[in-house]
């Protein structure tokens, strides 16, 4: 795994940290949002904040696939799983996301047949192996995972499988970023753009952020050095009075995106007029549903869903955390009522969620630890 | 953000209840300056973590078997609650008993691994080595084992023979006899092939581990103190990684074999070299090395600081873990232990371990400091610092 190590080199990190510090204007504070949960995870997992000057703050964004799933949607999925003959398949991360009546794990323990899969193709395999059962795939994620869901549906259609469907809960990154930009609490100086999503959509869709909102955005890779480098680039733009879209992750992200993937999405899915996001409420044109041509694979049309909206618990501040307005620990129930073991909010579930990442990796006082670990 | 007319809206009752219950008994102190607030929140979390755990779930989930947080909660809130006694309460790998003038260790372990046969071993040697190792890390010389089998109707007798043959070989290698046993058969579908439970008895025949005046305070999870060194006996995570690959769910090919092995000899070598300077030992099974380090940190009220670059992990294991997004620190071993030793004797401990074939890859991976008590901190390869917490949920059920 040598190819990873070169992006985790402590010596290079120290050099970059010095350059970052040098680029910071004295007395000025900077807040950058990493939009993607994968970045949040990397930042905490490697202790990246140790390299940043105190004046640079990272705000964690909404790009964690399970964090944005509202409780009512979980309840609907559980309802599907409880129908006779149904096997519900889902990514592992989704299993512990709480709904109004509990999580997939709770439903599974109570007798529903819910299975973890690593890709939608695994769900298809289960459908082929169980022709007498109805196999539903809980499809979540941003543009990163939507293409594989779409291709799976195309494959199922080509094979003529009639016992496979998708509970489509894919969401889009641009409307979420726009919602944050339009939010009155916005105090961001720039964005660390999502690497994986951008492999699909490319860099062009972000241009309005620079043009209309005057904020720089750097699409970044997922290794810790990638993130430090993008912060360096963001500071460079700010110092030069520029606001542009830059691509730090050019080794993977093509500027124009992946046409094949986008076409698959366009064929199988359609834009929903609105969709509820956990903590953020309804956002217009922010999610994908199944296209009419593929209604036969649409779990929403196959099953009669209760579709009941479950209000977020009053104490829950996931919305503020997803918008980067609050640090995870500023939520009133953080670490007491809401822990990774018994999550109340979604940000506490996946290791890409800001609350879980902070709780699992960053829950300590840096000053005290610096004392303790001085060698 | 647009709004959408909502037809029907409900509350998540369980969540409101959890918030109320947690809020009762911890008033927030208002009016404090912002700068210190994160610290206060951290202190509040530590207090919350020290409260008696409660099992919130109405049913057992797979997470309860993970060896992580949910398992600890279940043990504390259900088993310890029901069986509470001074021998069980320390929750060591085995119970140390006084039988007449002799001191014995008694332990038990169940095995549900899937698949039953995997590169490097099978459920049979796992079941013997697991119990032998639990005895060994308690400082005992393993002597006698029991074996209970739960078999599924239809299970091939040839497979059972294969399993018992490897149990017999493992017992011979560990110098123990399997002296009693039991067999039950359940209907097809009510179990998955073969489950094995072993129990074991061993003798503590080292005066140095006996009670004072001759002995040290003995081995105890509460014995670690600042200045101690943390040692692992070899590269970690091989059993778990081998099982993951053997399941064939990930379409990964890697040249990996389980590390399952009896550790009594290696432990004896360490205790010969450091008769009174070993504070505690645990074999790193389910939940991996990270889980043990957390048990040390909470059990001894100390902080454990681990250097990621010092942790021995084979490249194949790193590769598999990287692909699956799992940290090798959490991956099960079946032939490795973690020892906390007096820091001044760390080199001598390594010397003793390196002199044994099973300990060639032993390394000092960290040290014990006083503050922040109860936490395991990792200095990452990248040069940052983070916590290594107990795992929630189960990335890989039925690993042993
Ligand atoms: S602590 Fe829990 S409820 Fe609060 S923001 Fe985080 S996930 Fe949401």
PDB file of N, CA, C and O in Angstrom, chain B residues 184-229:
ATOM      1  N   UNK B 184     -24.780 -31.511  21.925  1.00  0.00           N
ATOM      2  CA  UNK B 184     -26.207 -31.291  21.685  1.00  0.00           C
ATOM      3  C   UNK B 184     -26.387 -31.134  20.182  1.00  0.00           C
ATOM      4  O   UNK B 184     -25.509 -30.605  19.499  1.00  0.00           O
ATOM      5  N   UNK B 185     -27.529 -31.613  19.693  1.00  0.00           N
ATOM      6  CA  UNK B 185     -27.846 -31.431  18.279  1.00  0.00           C
ATOM      7  C   UNK B 185     -29.152 -30.654  18.182  1.00  0.00           C
ATOM      8  O   UNK B 185     -30.106 -30.954  18.911  1.00  0.00           O
ATOM      9  N   UNK B 186     -29.185 -29.640  17.322  1.00  0.00           N
ATOM     10  CA  UNK B 186     -30.422 -28.883  17.119  1.00  0.00           C
ATOM     11  C   UNK B 186     -30.896 -29.061  15.682  1.00  0.00           C
ATOM     12  O   UNK B 186     -30.128 -29.447  14.804  1.00  0.00           O
ATOM     13  N   UNK B 187     -32.180 -28.777  15.442  1.00  0.00           N
ATOM     14  CA  UNK B 187     -32.753 -28.982  14.116  1.00  0.00           C
ATOM     15  C   UNK B 187     -32.024 -28.130  13.081  1.00  0.00           C
ATOM     16  O   UNK B 187     -31.496 -27.069  13.393  1.00  0.00           O
ATOM     17  N   UNK B 188     -32.110 -28.620  11.849  1.00  0.00           N
ATOM     18  CA  UNK B 188     -31.508 -27.896  10.732  1.00  0.00           C
ATOM     19  C   UNK B 188     -32.021 -26.450  10.727  1.00  0.00           C
ATOM     20  O   UNK B 188     -33.194 -26.189  10.934  1.00  0.00           O
ATOM     21  N   UNK B 189     -31.111 -25.525  10.546  1.00  0.00           N
ATOM     22  CA  UNK B 189     -31.501 -24.112  10.494  1.00  0.00           C
ATOM     23  C   UNK B 189     -31.478 -23.417  11.847  1.00  0.00           C
ATOM     24  O   UNK B 189     -31.597 -22.200  11.919  1.00  0.00           O
ATOM     25  N   UNK B 190     -31.357 -24.198  12.928  1.00  0.00           N
ATOM     26  CA  UNK B 190     -31.367 -23.569  14.256  1.00  0.00           C
ATOM     27  C   UNK B 190     -29.946 -23.253  14.741  1.00  0.00           C
ATOM     28  O   UNK B 190     -29.780 -22.700  15.822  1.00  0.00           O
ATOM     29  N   UNK B 191     -28.975 -23.687  13.994  1.00  0.00           N
ATOM     30  CA  UNK B 191     -27.592 -23.311  14.288  1.00  0.00           C
ATOM     31  C   UNK B 191     -26.867 -23.355  12.955  1.00  0.00           C
ATOM     32  O   UNK B 191     -27.412 -23.832  11.963  1.00  0.00           O
ATOM     33  N   UNK B 192     -25.638 -22.871  12.916  1.00  0.00           N
ATOM     34  CA  UNK B 192     -24.924 -22.831  11.654  1.00  0.00           C
ATOM     35  C   UNK B 192     -23.773 -23.834  11.687  1.00  0.00           C
ATOM     36  O   UNK B 192     -22.632 -23.471  11.944  1.00  0.00           O
ATOM     37  N   UNK B 193     -24.080 -25.103  11.491  1.00  0.00           N
ATOM     38  CA  UNK B 193     -23.041 -26.127  11.422  1.00  0.00           C
ATOM     39  C   UNK B 193     -22.594 -26.586  12.793  1.00  0.00           C
ATOM     40  O   UNK B 193     -23.082 -27.575  13.334  1.00  0.00           O
ATOM     41  N   UNK B 194     -21.646 -25.864  13.351  1.00  0.00           N
ATOM     42  CA  UNK B 194     -21.030 -26.324  14.583  1.00  0.00           C
ATOM     43  C   UNK B 194     -20.600 -25.135  15.431  1.00  0.00           C
ATOM     44  O   UNK B 194     -19.928 -24.232  14.932  1.00  0.00           O
ATOM     45  N   UNK B 195     -21.039 -25.116  16.671  1.00  0.00           N
ATOM     46  CA  UNK B 195     -20.551 -24.138  17.644  1.00  0.00           C
ATOM     47  C   UNK B 195     -19.814 -24.903  18.736  1.00  0.00           C
ATOM     48  O   UNK B 195     -20.214 -26.012  19.097  1.00  0.00           O
ATOM     49  N   UNK B 196     -18.761 -24.326  19.259  1.00  0.00           N
ATOM     50  CA  UNK B 196     -17.998 -25.006  20.311  1.00  0.00           C
ATOM     51  C   UNK B 196     -17.820 -24.078  21.506  1.00  0.00           C
ATOM     52  O   UNK B 196     -17.532 -22.885  21.337  1.00  0.00           O
ATOM     53  N   UNK B 197     -18.018 -24.631  22.691  1.00  0.00           N
ATOM     54  CA  UNK B 197     -17.674 -23.896  23.906  1.00  0.00           C
ATOM     55  C   UNK B 197     -16.601 -24.668  24.642  1.00  0.00           C
ATOM     56  O   UNK B 197     -16.742 -25.872  24.851  1.00  0.00           O
ATOM     57  N   UNK B 198     -15.533 -23.993  25.001  1.00  0.00           N
ATOM     58  CA  UNK B 198     -14.516 -24.649  25.808  1.00  0.00           C
ATOM     59  C   UNK B 198     -14.404 -23.918  27.140  1.00  0.00           C
ATOM     60  O   UNK B 198     -14.685 -22.725  27.225  1.00  0.00           O
ATOM     61  N   UNK B 199     -14.025 -24.672  28.158  1.00  0.00           N
ATOM     62  CA  UNK B 199     -13.685 -24.056  29.440  1.00  0.00           C
ATOM     63  C   UNK B 199     -12.339 -24.631  29.826  1.00  0.00           C
ATOM     64  O   UNK B 199     -11.940 -25.689  29.322  1.00  0.00           O
ATOM     65  N   UNK B 200     -11.613 -23.943  30.681  1.00  0.00           N
ATOM     66  CA  UNK B 200     -10.280 -24.432  31.019  1.00  0.00           C
ATOM     67  C   UNK B 200      -9.888 -24.086  32.441  1.00  0.00           C
ATOM     68  O   UNK B 200     -10.375 -23.108  33.015  1.00  0.00           O
ATOM     69  N   UNK B 201      -9.014 -24.933  32.964  1.00  0.00           N
ATOM     70  CA  UNK B 201      -8.452 -24.692  34.293  1.00  0.00           C
ATOM     71  C   UNK B 201      -6.937 -24.714  34.177  1.00  0.00           C
ATOM     72  O   UNK B 201      -6.370 -25.543  33.471  1.00  0.00           O
ATOM     73  N   UNK B 202      -6.293 -23.798  34.874  1.00  0.00           N
ATOM     74  CA  UNK B 202      -4.834 -23.787  34.915  1.00  0.00           C
ATOM     75  C   UNK B 202      -4.383 -23.427  36.313  1.00  0.00           C
ATOM     76  O   UNK B 202      -5.150 -22.903  37.118  1.00  0.00           O
ATOM     77  N   UNK B 203      -3.110 -23.719  36.579  1.00  0.00           N
ATOM     78  CA  UNK B 203      -2.557 -23.455  37.912  1.00  0.00           C
ATOM     79  C   UNK B 203      -1.599 -22.276  37.857  1.00  0.00           C
ATOM     80  O   UNK B 203      -0.809 -22.166  36.920  1.00  0.00           O
ATOM     81  N   UNK B 204      -1.680 -21.432  38.867  1.00  0.00           N
ATOM     82  CA  UNK B 204      -0.669 -20.379  38.998  1.00  0.00           C
ATOM     83  C   UNK B 204       0.420 -20.944  39.894  1.00  0.00           C
ATOM     84  O   UNK B 204       0.227 -21.113  41.088  1.00  0.00           O
ATOM     85  N   UNK B 205       1.547 -21.347  39.284  1.00  0.00           N
ATOM     86  CA  UNK B 205       2.591 -21.937  40.127  1.00  0.00           C
ATOM     87  C   UNK B 205       3.839 -21.071  40.151  1.00  0.00           C
ATOM     88  O   UNK B 205       4.952 -21.550  40.316  1.00  0.00           O
ATOM     89  N   UNK B 206       3.642 -19.758  40.012  1.00  0.00           N
ATOM     90  CA  UNK B 206       4.753 -18.822  40.156  1.00  0.00           C
ATOM     91  C   UNK B 206       4.546 -18.064  41.457  1.00  0.00           C
ATOM     92  O   UNK B 206       3.604 -17.275  41.556  1.00  0.00           O
ATOM     93  N   UNK B 207       5.449 -18.261  42.415  1.00  0.00           N
ATOM     94  CA  UNK B 207       5.296 -17.549  43.686  1.00  0.00           C
ATOM     95  C   UNK B 207       5.252 -16.036  43.469  1.00  0.00           C
ATOM     96  O   UNK B 207       4.535 -15.325  44.176  1.00  0.00           O
ATOM     97  N   UNK B 208       5.974 -15.568  42.446  1.00  0.00           N
ATOM     98  CA  UNK B 208       6.023 -14.121  42.212  1.00  0.00           C
ATOM     99  C   UNK B 208       4.643 -13.556  41.879  1.00  0.00           C
ATOM    100  O   UNK B 208       4.398 -12.371  42.050  1.00  0.00           O
ATOM    101  N   UNK B 209       3.753 -14.409  41.342  1.00  0.00           N
ATOM    102  CA  UNK B 209       2.409 -13.930  41.025  1.00  0.00           C
ATOM    103  C   UNK B 209       1.439 -14.207  42.169  1.00  0.00           C
ATOM    104  O   UNK B 209       0.259 -13.911  42.067  1.00  0.00           O
ATOM    105  N   UNK B 210       1.959 -14.804  43.225  1.00  0.00           N
ATOM    106  CA  UNK B 210       1.102 -15.123  44.359  1.00  0.00           C
ATOM    107  C   UNK B 210       0.855 -13.900  45.203  1.00  0.00           C
ATOM    108  O   UNK B 210       1.286 -12.800  44.879  1.00  0.00           O
ATOM    109  N   UNK B 211       0.142 -14.107  46.287  1.00  0.00           N
ATOM    110  CA  UNK B 211      -0.149 -12.971  47.163  1.00  0.00           C
ATOM    111  C   UNK B 211       1.115 -12.512  47.894  1.00  0.00           C
ATOM    112  O   UNK B 211       2.059 -13.288  48.032  1.00  0.00           O
ATOM    113  N   UNK B 212       1.199 -11.275  48.334  1.00  0.00           N
ATOM    114  CA  UNK B 212       2.323 -10.809  49.117  1.00  0.00           C
ATOM    115  C   UNK B 212       2.453 -11.672  50.378  1.00  0.00           C
ATOM    116  O   UNK B 212       1.442 -12.264  50.773  1.00  0.00           O
ATOM    117  N   UNK B 213       3.577 -11.839  51.014  1.00  0.00           N
ATOM    118  CA  UNK B 213       4.789 -11.059  50.796  1.00  0.00           C
ATOM    119  C   UNK B 213       5.633 -11.498  49.602  1.00  0.00           C
ATOM    120  O   UNK B 213       6.332 -10.658  49.026  1.00  0.00           O
ATOM    121  N   UNK B 214       5.584 -12.812  49.192  1.00  0.00           N
ATOM    122  CA  UNK B 214       6.494 -13.198  48.091  1.00  0.00           C
ATOM    123  C   UNK B 214       6.114 -12.518  46.793  1.00  0.00           C
ATOM    124  O   UNK B 214       6.958 -12.146  46.002  1.00  0.00           O
ATOM    125  N   UNK B 215       4.812 -12.383  46.582  1.00  0.00           N
ATOM    126  CA  UNK B 215       4.351 -12.018  45.261  1.00  0.00           C
ATOM    127  C   UNK B 215       4.205 -10.526  45.037  1.00  0.00           C
ATOM    128  O   UNK B 215       4.266  -9.718  45.950  1.00  0.00           O
ATOM    129  N   UNK B 216       4.048 -10.165  43.775  1.00  0.00           N
ATOM    130  CA  UNK B 216       3.719  -8.803  43.383  1.00  0.00           C
ATOM    131  C   UNK B 216       2.215  -8.643  43.599  1.00  0.00           C
ATOM    132  O   UNK B 216       1.553  -9.578  44.025  1.00  0.00           O
ATOM    133  N   UNK B 217       1.658  -7.489  43.282  1.00  0.00           N
ATOM    134  CA  UNK B 217       0.197  -7.371  43.388  1.00  0.00           C
ATOM    135  C   UNK B 217      -0.521  -8.327  42.432  1.00  0.00           C
ATOM    136  O   UNK B 217      -1.734  -8.434  42.451  1.00  0.00           O
ATOM    137  N   UNK B 218       0.229  -9.053  41.618  1.00  0.00           N
ATOM    138  CA  UNK B 218      -0.401  -9.970  40.681  1.00  0.00           C
ATOM    139  C   UNK B 218      -0.790  -9.237  39.417  1.00  0.00           C
ATOM    140  O   UNK B 218      -0.597  -8.038  39.275  1.00  0.00           O
ATOM    141  N   UNK B 219      -1.303 -10.021  38.438  1.00  0.00           N
ATOM    142  CA  UNK B 219      -1.690  -9.420  37.165  1.00  0.00           C
ATOM    143  C   UNK B 219      -3.103  -8.894  37.307  1.00  0.00           C
ATOM    144  O   UNK B 219      -3.992  -9.611  37.735  1.00  0.00           O
ATOM    145  N   UNK B 220      -3.305  -7.649  36.922  1.00  0.00           N
ATOM    146  CA  UNK B 220      -4.645  -7.106  37.033  1.00  0.00           C
ATOM    147  C   UNK B 220      -4.808  -5.968  36.037  1.00  0.00           C
ATOM    148  O   UNK B 220      -3.890  -5.182  35.822  1.00  0.00           O
ATOM    149  N   UNK B 221      -5.995  -5.902  35.473  1.00  0.00           N
ATOM    150  CA  UNK B 221      -6.277  -4.861  34.484  1.00  0.00           C
ATOM    151  C   UNK B 221      -6.224  -3.478  35.139  1.00  0.00           C
ATOM    152  O   UNK B 221      -6.106  -2.470  34.471  1.00  0.00           O
ATOM    153  N   UNK B 222      -6.261  -3.444  36.458  1.00  0.00           N
ATOM    154  CA  UNK B 222      -6.172  -2.148  37.144  1.00  0.00           C
ATOM    155  C   UNK B 222      -4.740  -1.836  37.568  1.00  0.00           C
ATOM    156  O   UNK B 222      -4.489  -0.895  38.304  1.00  0.00           O
ATOM    157  N   UNK B 223      -3.758  -2.660  37.091  1.00  0.00           N
ATOM    158  CA  UNK B 223      -2.390  -2.510  37.585  1.00  0.00           C
ATOM    159  C   UNK B 223      -1.482  -1.562  36.806  1.00  0.00           C
ATOM    160  O   UNK B 223      -0.354  -1.312  37.222  1.00  0.00           O
ATOM    161  N   UNK B 224      -1.949  -1.029  35.668  1.00  0.00           N
ATOM    162  CA  UNK B 224      -1.066  -0.171  34.870  1.00  0.00           C
ATOM    163  C   UNK B 224      -0.867   1.175  35.552  1.00  0.00           C
ATOM    164  O   UNK B 224      -1.790   1.703  36.159  1.00  0.00           O
ATOM    165  N   UNK B 225       0.359   1.703  35.486  1.00  0.00           N
ATOM    166  CA  UNK B 225       0.581   3.040  36.052  1.00  0.00           C
ATOM    167  C   UNK B 225       1.469   3.872  35.134  1.00  0.00           C
ATOM    168  O   UNK B 225       2.178   3.329  34.279  1.00  0.00           O
ATOM    169  N   UNK B 226       1.425   5.185  35.298  1.00  0.00           N
ATOM    170  CA  UNK B 226       2.209   6.063  34.434  1.00  0.00           C
ATOM    171  C   UNK B 226       3.670   5.636  34.397  1.00  0.00           C
ATOM    172  O   UNK B 226       4.242   5.266  35.423  1.00  0.00           O
ATOM    173  N   UNK B 227       4.257   5.674  33.221  1.00  0.00           N
ATOM    174  CA  UNK B 227       5.643   5.243  33.061  1.00  0.00           C
ATOM    175  C   UNK B 227       5.761   3.823  32.520  1.00  0.00           C
ATOM    176  O   UNK B 227       6.816   3.420  32.056  1.00  0.00           O
ATOM    177  N   UNK B 228       4.657   3.063  32.575  1.00  0.00           N
ATOM    178  CA  UNK B 228       4.694   1.698  32.049  1.00  0.00           C
ATOM    179  C   UNK B 228       4.787   1.708  30.520  1.00  0.00           C
ATOM    180  O   UNK B 228       4.433   2.684  29.875  1.00  0.00           O
ATOM    181  N   UNK B 229       5.261   0.584  29.983  1.00  0.00           N
ATOM    182  CA  UNK B 229       5.325   0.436  28.528  1.00  0.00           C
ATOM    183  C   UNK B 229       4.265  -0.564  28.080  1.00  0.00           C
ATOM    184  O   UNK B 229       3.930  -1.497  28.806  1.00  0.00           O
TER     185      UNK B 229
END
